[in-house]
Short mmCIF file of C-alpha atoms in Angstrom, two decimals:
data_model
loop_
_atom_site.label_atom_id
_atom_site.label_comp_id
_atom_site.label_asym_id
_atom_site.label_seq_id
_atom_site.Cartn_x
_atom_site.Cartn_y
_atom_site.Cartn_z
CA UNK Q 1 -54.66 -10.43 -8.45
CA UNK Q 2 -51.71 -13.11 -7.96
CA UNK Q 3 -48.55 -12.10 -7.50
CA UNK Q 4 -46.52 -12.87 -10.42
CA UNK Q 5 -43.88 -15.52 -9.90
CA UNK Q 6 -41.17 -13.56 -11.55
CA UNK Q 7 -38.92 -10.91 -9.77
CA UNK Q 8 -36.51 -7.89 -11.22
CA UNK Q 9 -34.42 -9.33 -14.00
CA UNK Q 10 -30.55 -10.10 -13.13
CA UNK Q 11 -28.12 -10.59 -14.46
CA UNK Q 12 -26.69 -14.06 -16.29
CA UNK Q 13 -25.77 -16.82 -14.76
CA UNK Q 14 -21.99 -18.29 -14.74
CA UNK Q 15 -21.82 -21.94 -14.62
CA UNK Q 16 -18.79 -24.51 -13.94
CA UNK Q 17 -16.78 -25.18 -16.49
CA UNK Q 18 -17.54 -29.05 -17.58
CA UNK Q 19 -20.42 -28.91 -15.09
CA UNK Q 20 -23.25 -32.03 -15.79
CA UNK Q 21 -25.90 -30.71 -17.08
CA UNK Q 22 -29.28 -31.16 -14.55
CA UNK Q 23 -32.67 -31.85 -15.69
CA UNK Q 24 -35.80 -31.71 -13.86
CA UNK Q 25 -38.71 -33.84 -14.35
CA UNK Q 26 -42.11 -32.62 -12.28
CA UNK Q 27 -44.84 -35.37 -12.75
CA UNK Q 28 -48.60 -34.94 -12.62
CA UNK Q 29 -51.32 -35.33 -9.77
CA UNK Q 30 -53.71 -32.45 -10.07
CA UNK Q 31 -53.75 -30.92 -6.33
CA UNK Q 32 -50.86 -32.98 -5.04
CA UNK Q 33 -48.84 -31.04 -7.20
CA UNK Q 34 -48.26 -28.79 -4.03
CA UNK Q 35 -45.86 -31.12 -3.02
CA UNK Q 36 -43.82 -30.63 -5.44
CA UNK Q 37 -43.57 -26.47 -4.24
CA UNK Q 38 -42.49 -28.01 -0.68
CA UNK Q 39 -40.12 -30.51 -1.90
CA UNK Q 40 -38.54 -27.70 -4.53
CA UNK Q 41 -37.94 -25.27 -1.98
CA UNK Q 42 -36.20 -27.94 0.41
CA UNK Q 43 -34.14 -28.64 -2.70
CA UNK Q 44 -32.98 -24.94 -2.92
CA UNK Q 45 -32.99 -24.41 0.82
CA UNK Q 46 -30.15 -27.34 1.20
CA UNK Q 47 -28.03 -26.11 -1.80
CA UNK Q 48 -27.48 -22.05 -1.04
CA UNK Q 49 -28.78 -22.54 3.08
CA UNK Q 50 -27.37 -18.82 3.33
CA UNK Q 51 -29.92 -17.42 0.25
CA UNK Q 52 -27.04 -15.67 -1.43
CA UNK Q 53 -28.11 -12.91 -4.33
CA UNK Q 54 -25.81 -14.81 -6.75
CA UNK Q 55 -26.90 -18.51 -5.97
CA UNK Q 56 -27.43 -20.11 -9.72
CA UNK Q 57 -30.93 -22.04 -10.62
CA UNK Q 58 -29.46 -25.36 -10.59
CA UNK Q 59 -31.17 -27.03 -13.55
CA UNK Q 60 -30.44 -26.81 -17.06
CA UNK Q 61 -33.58 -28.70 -18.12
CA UNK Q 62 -37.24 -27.94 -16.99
CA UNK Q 63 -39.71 -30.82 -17.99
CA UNK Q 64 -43.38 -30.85 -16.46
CA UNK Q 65 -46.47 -32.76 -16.98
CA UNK Q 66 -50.22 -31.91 -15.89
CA UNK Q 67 -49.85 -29.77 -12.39
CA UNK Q 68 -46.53 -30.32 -13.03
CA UNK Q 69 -46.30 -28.82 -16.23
CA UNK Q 70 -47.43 -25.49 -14.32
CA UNK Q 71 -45.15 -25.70 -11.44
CA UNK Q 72 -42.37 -26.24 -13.97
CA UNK Q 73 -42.91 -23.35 -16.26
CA UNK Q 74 -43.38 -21.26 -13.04
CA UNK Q 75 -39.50 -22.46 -12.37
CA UNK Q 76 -38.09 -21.75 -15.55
CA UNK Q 77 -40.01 -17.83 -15.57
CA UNK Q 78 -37.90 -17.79 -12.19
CA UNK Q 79 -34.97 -18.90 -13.07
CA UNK Q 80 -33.12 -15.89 -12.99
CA UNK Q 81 -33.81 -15.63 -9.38
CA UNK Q 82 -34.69 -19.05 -7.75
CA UNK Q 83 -35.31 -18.32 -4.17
CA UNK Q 84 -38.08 -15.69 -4.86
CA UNK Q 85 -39.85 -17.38 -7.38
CA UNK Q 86 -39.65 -20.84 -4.95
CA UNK Q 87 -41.42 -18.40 -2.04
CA UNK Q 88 -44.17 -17.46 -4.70
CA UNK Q 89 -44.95 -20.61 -6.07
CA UNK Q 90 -45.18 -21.81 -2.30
CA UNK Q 91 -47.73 -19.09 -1.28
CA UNK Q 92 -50.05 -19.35 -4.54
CA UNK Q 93 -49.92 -23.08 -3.17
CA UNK Q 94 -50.71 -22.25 0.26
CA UNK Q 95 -53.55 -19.67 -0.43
CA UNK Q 96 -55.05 -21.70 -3.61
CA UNK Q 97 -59.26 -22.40 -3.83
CA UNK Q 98 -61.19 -24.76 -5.68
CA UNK Q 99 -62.69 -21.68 -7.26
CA UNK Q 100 -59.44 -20.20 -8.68
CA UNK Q 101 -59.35 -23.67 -10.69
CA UNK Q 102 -62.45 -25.06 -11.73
CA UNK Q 103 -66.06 -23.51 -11.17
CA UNK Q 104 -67.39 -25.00 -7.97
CA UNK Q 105 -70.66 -22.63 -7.94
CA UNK Q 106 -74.24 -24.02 -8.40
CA UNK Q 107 -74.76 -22.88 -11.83
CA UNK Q 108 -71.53 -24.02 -13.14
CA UNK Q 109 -72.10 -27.12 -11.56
CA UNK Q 110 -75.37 -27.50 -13.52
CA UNK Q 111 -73.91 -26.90 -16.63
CA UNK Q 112 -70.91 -29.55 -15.92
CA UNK Q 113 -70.87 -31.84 -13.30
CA UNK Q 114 -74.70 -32.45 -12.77
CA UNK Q 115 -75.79 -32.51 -16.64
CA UNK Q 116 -72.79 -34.79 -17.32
CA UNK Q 117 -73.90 -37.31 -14.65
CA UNK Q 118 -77.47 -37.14 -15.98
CA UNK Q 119 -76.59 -37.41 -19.35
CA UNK Q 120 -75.00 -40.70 -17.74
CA UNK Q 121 -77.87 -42.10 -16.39
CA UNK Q 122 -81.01 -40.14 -18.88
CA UNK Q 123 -79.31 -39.06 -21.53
CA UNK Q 124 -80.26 -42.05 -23.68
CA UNK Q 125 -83.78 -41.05 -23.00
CA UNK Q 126 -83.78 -37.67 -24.25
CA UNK Q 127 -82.08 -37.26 -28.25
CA UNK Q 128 -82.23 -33.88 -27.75
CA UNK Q 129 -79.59 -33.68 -24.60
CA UNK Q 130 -76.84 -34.79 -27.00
CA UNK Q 131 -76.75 -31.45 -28.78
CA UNK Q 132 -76.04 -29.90 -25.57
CA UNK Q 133 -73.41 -32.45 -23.80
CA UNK Q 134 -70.92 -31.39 -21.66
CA UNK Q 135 -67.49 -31.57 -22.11
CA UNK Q 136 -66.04 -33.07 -19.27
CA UNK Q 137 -67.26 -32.85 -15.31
CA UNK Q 138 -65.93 -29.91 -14.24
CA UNK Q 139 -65.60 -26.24 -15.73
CA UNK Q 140 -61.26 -25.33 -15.32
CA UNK Q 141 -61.73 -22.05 -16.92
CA UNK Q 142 -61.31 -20.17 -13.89
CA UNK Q 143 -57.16 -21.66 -14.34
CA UNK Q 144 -56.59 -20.09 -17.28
CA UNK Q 145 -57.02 -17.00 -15.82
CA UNK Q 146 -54.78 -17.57 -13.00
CA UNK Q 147 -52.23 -18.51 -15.44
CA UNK Q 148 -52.39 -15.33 -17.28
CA UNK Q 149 -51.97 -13.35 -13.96
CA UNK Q 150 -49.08 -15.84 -12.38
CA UNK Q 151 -47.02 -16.43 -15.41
CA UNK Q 152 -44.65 -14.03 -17.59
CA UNK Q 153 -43.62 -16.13 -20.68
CA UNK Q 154 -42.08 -13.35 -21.74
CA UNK Q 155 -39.52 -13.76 -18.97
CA UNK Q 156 -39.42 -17.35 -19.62
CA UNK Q 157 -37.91 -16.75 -23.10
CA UNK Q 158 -35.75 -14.03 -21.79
CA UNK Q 159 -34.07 -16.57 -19.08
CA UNK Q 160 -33.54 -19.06 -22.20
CA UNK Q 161 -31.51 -16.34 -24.01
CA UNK Q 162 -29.40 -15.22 -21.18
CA UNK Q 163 -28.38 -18.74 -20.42
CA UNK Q 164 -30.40 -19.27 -16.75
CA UNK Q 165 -31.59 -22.61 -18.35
CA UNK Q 166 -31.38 -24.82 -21.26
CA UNK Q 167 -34.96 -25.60 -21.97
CA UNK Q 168 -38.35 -25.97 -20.73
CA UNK Q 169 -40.47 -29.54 -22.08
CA UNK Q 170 -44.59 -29.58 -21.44
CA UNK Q 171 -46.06 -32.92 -22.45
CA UNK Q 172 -49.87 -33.43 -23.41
CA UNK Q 173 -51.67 -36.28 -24.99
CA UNK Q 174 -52.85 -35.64 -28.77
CA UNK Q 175 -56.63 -37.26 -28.76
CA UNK Q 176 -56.55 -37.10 -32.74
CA UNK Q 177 -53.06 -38.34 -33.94
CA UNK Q 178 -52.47 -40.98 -30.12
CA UNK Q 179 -49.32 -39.71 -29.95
CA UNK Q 180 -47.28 -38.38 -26.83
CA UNK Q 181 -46.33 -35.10 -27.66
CA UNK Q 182 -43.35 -33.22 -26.06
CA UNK Q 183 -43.38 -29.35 -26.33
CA UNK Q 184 -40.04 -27.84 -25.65
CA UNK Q 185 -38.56 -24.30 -25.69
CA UNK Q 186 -35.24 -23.66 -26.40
CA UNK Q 187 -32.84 -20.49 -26.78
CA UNK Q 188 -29.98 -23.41 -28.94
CA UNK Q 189 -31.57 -25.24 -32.04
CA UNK Q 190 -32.78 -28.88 -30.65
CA UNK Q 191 -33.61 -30.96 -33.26
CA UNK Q 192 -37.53 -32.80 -32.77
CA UNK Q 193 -37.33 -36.10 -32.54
CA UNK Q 194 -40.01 -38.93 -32.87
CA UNK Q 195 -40.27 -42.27 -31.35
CA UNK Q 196 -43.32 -45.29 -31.24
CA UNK Q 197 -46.25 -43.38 -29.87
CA UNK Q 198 -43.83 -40.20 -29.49
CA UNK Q 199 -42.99 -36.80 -31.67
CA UNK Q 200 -41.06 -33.83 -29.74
CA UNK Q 201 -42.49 -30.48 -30.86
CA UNK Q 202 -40.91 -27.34 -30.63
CA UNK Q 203 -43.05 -24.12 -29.70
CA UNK Q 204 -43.26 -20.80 -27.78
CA UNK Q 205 -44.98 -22.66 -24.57
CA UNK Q 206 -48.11 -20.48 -23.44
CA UNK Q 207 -51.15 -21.28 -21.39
CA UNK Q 208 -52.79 -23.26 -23.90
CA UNK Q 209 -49.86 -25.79 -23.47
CA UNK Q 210 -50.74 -25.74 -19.47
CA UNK Q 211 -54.37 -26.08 -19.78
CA UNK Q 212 -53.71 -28.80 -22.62
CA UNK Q 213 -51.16 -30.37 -20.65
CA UNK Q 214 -53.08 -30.91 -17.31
CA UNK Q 215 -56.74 -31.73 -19.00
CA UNK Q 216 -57.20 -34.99 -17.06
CA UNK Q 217 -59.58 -36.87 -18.61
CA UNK Q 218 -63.72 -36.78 -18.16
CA UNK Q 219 -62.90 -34.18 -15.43
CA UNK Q 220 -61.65 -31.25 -17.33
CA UNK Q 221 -62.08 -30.24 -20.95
CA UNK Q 222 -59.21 -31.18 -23.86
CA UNK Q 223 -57.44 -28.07 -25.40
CA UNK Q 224 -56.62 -27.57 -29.05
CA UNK Q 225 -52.85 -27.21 -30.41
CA UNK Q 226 -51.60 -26.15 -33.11
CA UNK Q 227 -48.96 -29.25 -34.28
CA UNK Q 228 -47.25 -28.76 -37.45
CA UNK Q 229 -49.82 -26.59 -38.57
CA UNK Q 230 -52.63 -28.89 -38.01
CA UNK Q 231 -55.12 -28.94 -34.92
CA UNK Q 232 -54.72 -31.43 -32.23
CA UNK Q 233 -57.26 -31.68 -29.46
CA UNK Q 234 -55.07 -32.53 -26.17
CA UNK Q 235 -55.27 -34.21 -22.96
CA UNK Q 236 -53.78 -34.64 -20.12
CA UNK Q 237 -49.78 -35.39 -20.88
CA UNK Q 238 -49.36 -38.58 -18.35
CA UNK Q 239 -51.88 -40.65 -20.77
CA UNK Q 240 -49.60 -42.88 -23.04
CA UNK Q 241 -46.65 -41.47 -21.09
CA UNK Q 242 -44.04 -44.44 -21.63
CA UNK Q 243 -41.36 -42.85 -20.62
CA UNK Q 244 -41.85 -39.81 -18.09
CA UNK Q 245 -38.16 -39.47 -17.67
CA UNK Q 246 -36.78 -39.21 -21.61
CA UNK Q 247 -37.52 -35.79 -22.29
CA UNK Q 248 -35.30 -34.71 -20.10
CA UNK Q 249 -32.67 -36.75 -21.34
CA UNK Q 250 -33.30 -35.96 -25.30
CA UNK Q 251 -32.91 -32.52 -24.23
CA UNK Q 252 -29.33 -33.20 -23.02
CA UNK Q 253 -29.13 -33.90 -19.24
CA UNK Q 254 -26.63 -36.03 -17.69
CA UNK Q 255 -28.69 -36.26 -14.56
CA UNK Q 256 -32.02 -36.11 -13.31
CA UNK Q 257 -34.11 -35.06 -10.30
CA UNK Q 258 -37.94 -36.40 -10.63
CA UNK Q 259 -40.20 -35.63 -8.36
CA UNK Q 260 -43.38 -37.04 -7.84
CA UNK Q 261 -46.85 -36.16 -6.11
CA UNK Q 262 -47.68 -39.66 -5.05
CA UNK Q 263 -46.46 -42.32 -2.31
CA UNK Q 264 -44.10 -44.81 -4.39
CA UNK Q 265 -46.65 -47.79 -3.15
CA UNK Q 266 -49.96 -46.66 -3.40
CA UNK Q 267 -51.52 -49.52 -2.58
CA UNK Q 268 -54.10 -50.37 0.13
CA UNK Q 269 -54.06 -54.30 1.45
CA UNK Q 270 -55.58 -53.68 4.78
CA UNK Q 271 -58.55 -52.41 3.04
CA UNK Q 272 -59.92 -55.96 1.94
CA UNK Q 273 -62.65 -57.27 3.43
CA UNK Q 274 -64.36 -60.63 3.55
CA UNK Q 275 -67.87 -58.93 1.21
CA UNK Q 276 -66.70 -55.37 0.04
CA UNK Q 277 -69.47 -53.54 -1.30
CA UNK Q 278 -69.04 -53.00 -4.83
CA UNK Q 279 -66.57 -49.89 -5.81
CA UNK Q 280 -68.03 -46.41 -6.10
CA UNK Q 281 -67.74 -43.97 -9.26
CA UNK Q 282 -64.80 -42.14 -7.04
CA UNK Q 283 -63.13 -45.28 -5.86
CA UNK Q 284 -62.75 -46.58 -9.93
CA UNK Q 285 -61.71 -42.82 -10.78
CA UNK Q 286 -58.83 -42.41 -8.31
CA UNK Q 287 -57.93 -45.77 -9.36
CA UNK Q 288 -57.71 -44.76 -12.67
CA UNK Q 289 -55.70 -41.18 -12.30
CA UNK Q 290 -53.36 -43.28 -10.08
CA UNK Q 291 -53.12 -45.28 -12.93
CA UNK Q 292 -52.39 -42.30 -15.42
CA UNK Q 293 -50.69 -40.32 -12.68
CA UNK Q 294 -47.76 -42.74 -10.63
CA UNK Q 295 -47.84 -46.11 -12.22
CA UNK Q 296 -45.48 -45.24 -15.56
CA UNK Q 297 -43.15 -42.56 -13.64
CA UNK Q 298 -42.71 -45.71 -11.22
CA UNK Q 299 -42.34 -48.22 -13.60
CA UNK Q 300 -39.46 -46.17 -15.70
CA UNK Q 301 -37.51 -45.51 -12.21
CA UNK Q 302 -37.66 -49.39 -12.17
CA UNK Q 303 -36.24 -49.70 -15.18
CA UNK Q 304 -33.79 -47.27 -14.51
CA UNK Q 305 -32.85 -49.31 -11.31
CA UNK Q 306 -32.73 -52.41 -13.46
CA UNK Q 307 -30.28 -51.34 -16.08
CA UNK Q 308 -28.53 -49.58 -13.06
CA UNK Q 309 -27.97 -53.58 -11.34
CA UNK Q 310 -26.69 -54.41 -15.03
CA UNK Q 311 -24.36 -52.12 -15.31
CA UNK Q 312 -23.07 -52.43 -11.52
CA UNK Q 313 -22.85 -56.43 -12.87
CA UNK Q 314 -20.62 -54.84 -15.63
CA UNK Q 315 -18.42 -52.47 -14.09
CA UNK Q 316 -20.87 -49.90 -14.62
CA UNK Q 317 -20.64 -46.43 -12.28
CA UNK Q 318 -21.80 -46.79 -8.63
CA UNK Q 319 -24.78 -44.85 -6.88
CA UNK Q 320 -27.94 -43.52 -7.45
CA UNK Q 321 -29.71 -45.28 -11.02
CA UNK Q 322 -28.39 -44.97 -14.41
CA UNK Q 323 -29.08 -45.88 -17.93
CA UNK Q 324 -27.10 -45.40 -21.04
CA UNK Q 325 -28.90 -43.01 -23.67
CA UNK Q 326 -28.11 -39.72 -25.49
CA UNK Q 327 -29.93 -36.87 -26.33
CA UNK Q 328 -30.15 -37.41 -30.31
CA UNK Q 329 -30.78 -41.23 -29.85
CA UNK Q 330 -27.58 -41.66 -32.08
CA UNK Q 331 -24.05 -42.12 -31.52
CA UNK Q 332 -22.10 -42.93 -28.10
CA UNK Q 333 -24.65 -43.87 -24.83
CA UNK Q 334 -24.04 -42.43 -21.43
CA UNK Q 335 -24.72 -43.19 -17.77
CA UNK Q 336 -27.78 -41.14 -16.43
CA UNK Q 337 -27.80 -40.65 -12.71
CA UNK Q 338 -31.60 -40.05 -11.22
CA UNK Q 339 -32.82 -39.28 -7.91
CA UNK Q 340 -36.58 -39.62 -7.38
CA UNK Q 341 -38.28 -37.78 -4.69
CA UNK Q 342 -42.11 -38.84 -3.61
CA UNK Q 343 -43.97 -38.44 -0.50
CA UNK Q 344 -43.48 -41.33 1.84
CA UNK Q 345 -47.20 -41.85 2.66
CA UNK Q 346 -50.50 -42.29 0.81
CA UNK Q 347 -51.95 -39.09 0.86
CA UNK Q 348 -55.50 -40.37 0.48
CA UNK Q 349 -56.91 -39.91 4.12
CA UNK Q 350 -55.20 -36.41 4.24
CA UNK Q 351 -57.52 -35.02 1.64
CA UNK Q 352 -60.72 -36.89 3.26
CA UNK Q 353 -59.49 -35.08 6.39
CA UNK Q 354 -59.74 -31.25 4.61
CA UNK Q 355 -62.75 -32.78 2.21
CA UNK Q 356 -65.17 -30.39 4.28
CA UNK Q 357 -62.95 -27.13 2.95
CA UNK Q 358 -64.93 -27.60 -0.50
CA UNK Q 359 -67.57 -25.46 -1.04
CA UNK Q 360 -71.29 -27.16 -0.52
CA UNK Q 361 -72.37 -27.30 -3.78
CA UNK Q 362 -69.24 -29.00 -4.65
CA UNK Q 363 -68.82 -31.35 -1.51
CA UNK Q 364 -72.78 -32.28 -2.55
CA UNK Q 365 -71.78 -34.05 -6.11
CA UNK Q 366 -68.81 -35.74 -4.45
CA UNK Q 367 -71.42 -36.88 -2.09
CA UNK Q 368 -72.65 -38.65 -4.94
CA UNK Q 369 -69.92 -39.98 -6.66
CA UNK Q 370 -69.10 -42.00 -3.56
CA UNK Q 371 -66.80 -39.67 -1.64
CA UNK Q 372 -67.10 -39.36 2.12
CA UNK Q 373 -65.10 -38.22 5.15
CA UNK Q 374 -66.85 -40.64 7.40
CA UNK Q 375 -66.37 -43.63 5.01
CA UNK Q 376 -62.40 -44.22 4.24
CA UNK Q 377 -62.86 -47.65 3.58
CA UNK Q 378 -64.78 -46.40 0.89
CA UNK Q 379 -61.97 -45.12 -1.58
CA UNK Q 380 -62.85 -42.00 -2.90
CA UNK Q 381 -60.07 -40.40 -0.70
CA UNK Q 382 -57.85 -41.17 -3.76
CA UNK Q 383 -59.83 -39.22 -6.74
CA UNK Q 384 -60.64 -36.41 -3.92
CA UNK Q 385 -56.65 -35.91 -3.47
CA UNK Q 386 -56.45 -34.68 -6.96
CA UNK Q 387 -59.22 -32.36 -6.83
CA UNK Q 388 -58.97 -31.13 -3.59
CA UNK Q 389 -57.75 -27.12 -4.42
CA UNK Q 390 -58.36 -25.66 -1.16
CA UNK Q 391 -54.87 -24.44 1.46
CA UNK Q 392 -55.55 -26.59 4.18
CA UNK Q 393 -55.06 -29.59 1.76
CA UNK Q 394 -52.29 -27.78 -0.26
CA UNK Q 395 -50.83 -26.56 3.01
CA UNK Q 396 -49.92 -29.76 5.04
CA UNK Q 397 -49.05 -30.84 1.28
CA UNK Q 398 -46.43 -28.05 1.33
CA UNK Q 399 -44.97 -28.62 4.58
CA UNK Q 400 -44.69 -32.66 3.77
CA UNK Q 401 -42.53 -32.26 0.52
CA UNK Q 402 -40.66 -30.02 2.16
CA UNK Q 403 -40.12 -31.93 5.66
CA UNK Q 404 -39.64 -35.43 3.22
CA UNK Q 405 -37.22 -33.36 1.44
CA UNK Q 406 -35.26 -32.27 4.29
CA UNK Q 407 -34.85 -35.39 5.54
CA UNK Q 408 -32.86 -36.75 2.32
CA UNK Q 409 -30.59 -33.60 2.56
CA UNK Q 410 -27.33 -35.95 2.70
CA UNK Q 411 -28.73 -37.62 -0.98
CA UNK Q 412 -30.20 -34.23 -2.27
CA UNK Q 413 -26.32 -32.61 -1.88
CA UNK Q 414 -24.64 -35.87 -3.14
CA UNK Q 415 -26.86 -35.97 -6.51
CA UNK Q 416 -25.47 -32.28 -7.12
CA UNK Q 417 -22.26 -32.90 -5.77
CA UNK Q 418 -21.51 -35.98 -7.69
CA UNK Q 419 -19.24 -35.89 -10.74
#
C-alpha cells in the first residue's frame, strides 16, 4: 500500500502581516506530470534550504488540472507540513507503474484498447458490437484506487480550517452542459462565479473530481459529477480551458507560480522531410493532447506578457508579467505578477528512450498505433510521453524539474521575495 502523502498534524501556520497572497497553478500532461514533483521540491528546497520544522507552505491558492489536479490536491493534504509531503509525492513519482494507473494486462487490454480499435475498423460490420462498446482505450481504474490509498481529504479540509491554505480549485470539462467547470474548496465563503464557457463550483473535492479531472479524452473513461444537483459526465479539465491561469486569480491571489509539464516550444522543424509518410494514429494523438495540454496555458502567459508590455508602456510595475483583474470580476483591477516554470526541452525522445519499460502486452498495441523506439521521426514519442507510467520515465522526469528548477533559483526567490 502507498504511503499516504500526509504526515502528523501541526500546528497553524502564522503568516506576514500584509503578505501577497500566492497561488499555484499545476497544468496537465498525463505522465509528465512528474515534473511538476521535481520542479515543486526545487521550489521548497530554495525557500527553507535548512528544512526548518516551522517553514510555512508558501501558497495560499492550490489550482490543478488533469495530473495536475492530483499533484495539487496531494499539496494542499500536505500543507501543514510541506517538506514531507514534497518527499512523498516525489517517491510515488519515482516508483509509479503503468499498472497502478490504467490496466496494461492482456485481458484488460481486450476489453479496452483492442475492442475499441476493432470497433474502429469492424465495428460497422457487426450491429451487435455497439451494445458492447468500450468507453475509451484504456481501463484507469486501477488510479482510483491509488487515490484512495495516497490521499486524506479529510486532512485537506482540516488544513483549510486551520489556515495552511486558502483554497484548493480542480477543473474538468462538463461533456453535457460545454462548460469549463472550476471546483474549489474553501474554509472562507467564495462566491461561484460564471463566465462565457465558464461556471466555478464549489464542493468537498474527492477522487471523483481527480478521475473526472484528468479523463483525457478517447484514452480514459469520463466521470460523472454531481453540479447543482444535476449529473454532468466530465472530461479531462484542459479541454475548453481559456484561461488556465484565472482560477487562481478569482480565488484571490496577487501572484502566481504555473508550472507546466511541457517544453514552452514544442515544435519539431527538423523533422520535415521532402515525402513524409503520412502521420500515424500516435503522431495525430500527441498532436492533439499537446494541443489540449500546452497550447492554452502558453497562449494565456502570452497574454499575460502582452498586457505586461502595456502596462510597462504606461507606467505599469516592472518585472515578471502582470495583468489587472480581481477576484470577484468587479470593482478596482490589480497587477498580477506570474512566473511560469516548464521544462526546457521536448521531452518526446526521453519517453521513446524508456518506451521498452511498458509491459508487452501494452508496448504490442502501441506497436500498432504507430509508436516505435527505433522510428523517432515517426512521432508517436509525443502521445507515448503522456502515457508512459513507468520510474525510469518518471525518474529522469523528476530529476529534470528539479535540476530546471534549480537553475532559476535567483527568479524562484525574487517572485517570493517581491513586494
Amino acid at each position: 500500500m502507498p504511503t499516504p502523502l500526509l504526515s502528523e498534524h501541526r500546528g497553524p501556520p502564522v503568516a506576514k502581516a500584509g503578505a501577497p497572497r500566492t497561488g499555484l497553478v499545476l497544468t496537465g500532461g498525463g505522465a509528465r506530470a512528474a515534473y511538476q514533483a521535481g520542479a515543486l521540491r526545487a521550489v521548497i528546497d530554495i525557500l527553507d534550504p535548512a528544512r526548518s520544522a516551522s517553514f510555512r507552505f508558501p501558497f495560499d491558492i492550490v489550482c490543478g488540472t488533469s495530473a495536475g489536479a492530483i499533484n495539487a490536491t496531494a499539496l494542499a493534504a500536505g500543507a501543514h507540513h510541506p517538506h514531507v509531503s514534497l518527499r512523498r509525492l516525489n517517491r510515488l513519482w519515482a516508483s509509479l507503474t503503468t499498472a497502478q494507473v490504467y490496466r496494461a494486462d492482456a485481458p484488460g487490454l481486450l476489453r479496452t484498447g483492442v475492442r475499441w480499435l476493432g470497433l474502429l475498423s469492424l465495428g460497422w460490420m457487426f450491429s451487435g458490437w455497439a451494445r458492447r462498446k468500450p468507453r475509451s482505450l484504456l481501463d484507469n481504474a486501477p488510479l482510483a484506487g491509488l487515490l484512495d490509498q495516497a490521499l486524506d481529504f479529510e486532512q485537506l479540509q482540516c488544513n483549510l480550517e486551520q489556515g495552511h491554505l486558502a483554497a484548493l480549485a480542480i477543473t474538468a470539462s462538463g461533456y453535457n452542459s460545454g462548460q469549463h467547470l472550476t471546483f474549489y474548496q474553501s474554509h472562507d465563503g467564495i462566491e461561484p462565479w460564471q463566465r462565457a464557457l465558464r461556471r466555478a463550483v464549489p464542493a468537498r473535492i474527492s477522487t471523483d473530481h481527480l478521475m473526472a479531472s484528468s479523463a483525457i479524452p478517447f484514452i480514459f473513461p469520463a466521470r460523472s459529477l454531481a453540479v447543482e444537483g444535476k449529473v454532468e459526465w466530465c472530461g479531462d479539465g484542459s479541454m475548453r480551458q481559456l484561461a488556465p491561469i484565472s482560477p487562481a486569480i478569482r480565488l484571490g491571489a496577487d501572484r502566481v507560480l504555473v508550472i507546466g509539464s511541457g517544453h514552452r516550444s514544442e515544435v519539431h522543424p527538423e523533422a520535415r522531410s521532402d515525402d513524409p509518410p503520412y502521420p500515424s494514429l500516435a503522431q495525430i494523438g500527441g498532436h492533439a493532447l499537446s494541443n489540449i495540454f500546452l497550447d492554452s496555458v502558453a497562449m494565456d502567459i502570452e497574454r499575460l506578457a502582452d498586457v505586461n508590455a502595456l502596462l510597462d508602456d504606461a507606467g505599469g510595475p516592472d518585472g515578471a508579467s502582470v495583468v489587472h483583474a480581481s477576484p470577484s470580476g468587479r470593482g478596482s483591477p490589480r497587477p498580477i505578477r506570474v512566473l511560469a516554470l516548464s521544462p526546457r526541452t521536448s521531452l518526446d525522445d526521453l519517453a521513446l528512450a524508456h518506451m521498452n519499460d511498458l509491459p508487452g502486452e501494452l508496448l504490442a498495441l502501441f506497436r500498432v498505433l504507430g509508436i516505435s523506439p527505433d522510428a523517432k521521426s515517426s512521432g508517436g514519442g509525443s502521445l507515448l510521453s503522456y502515457l508512459l507510467f513507468e520510474g525510469g520515465y518518471t525518474r529522469r522526469l523528476i530529476e529534470l524539474g528539479y535540476a530546471d528548477t534549480m537553475q532559476r533559483s535567483a527568479e524562484v526567490i525574487e517572485f517570493f521575495d517581491a513586494p
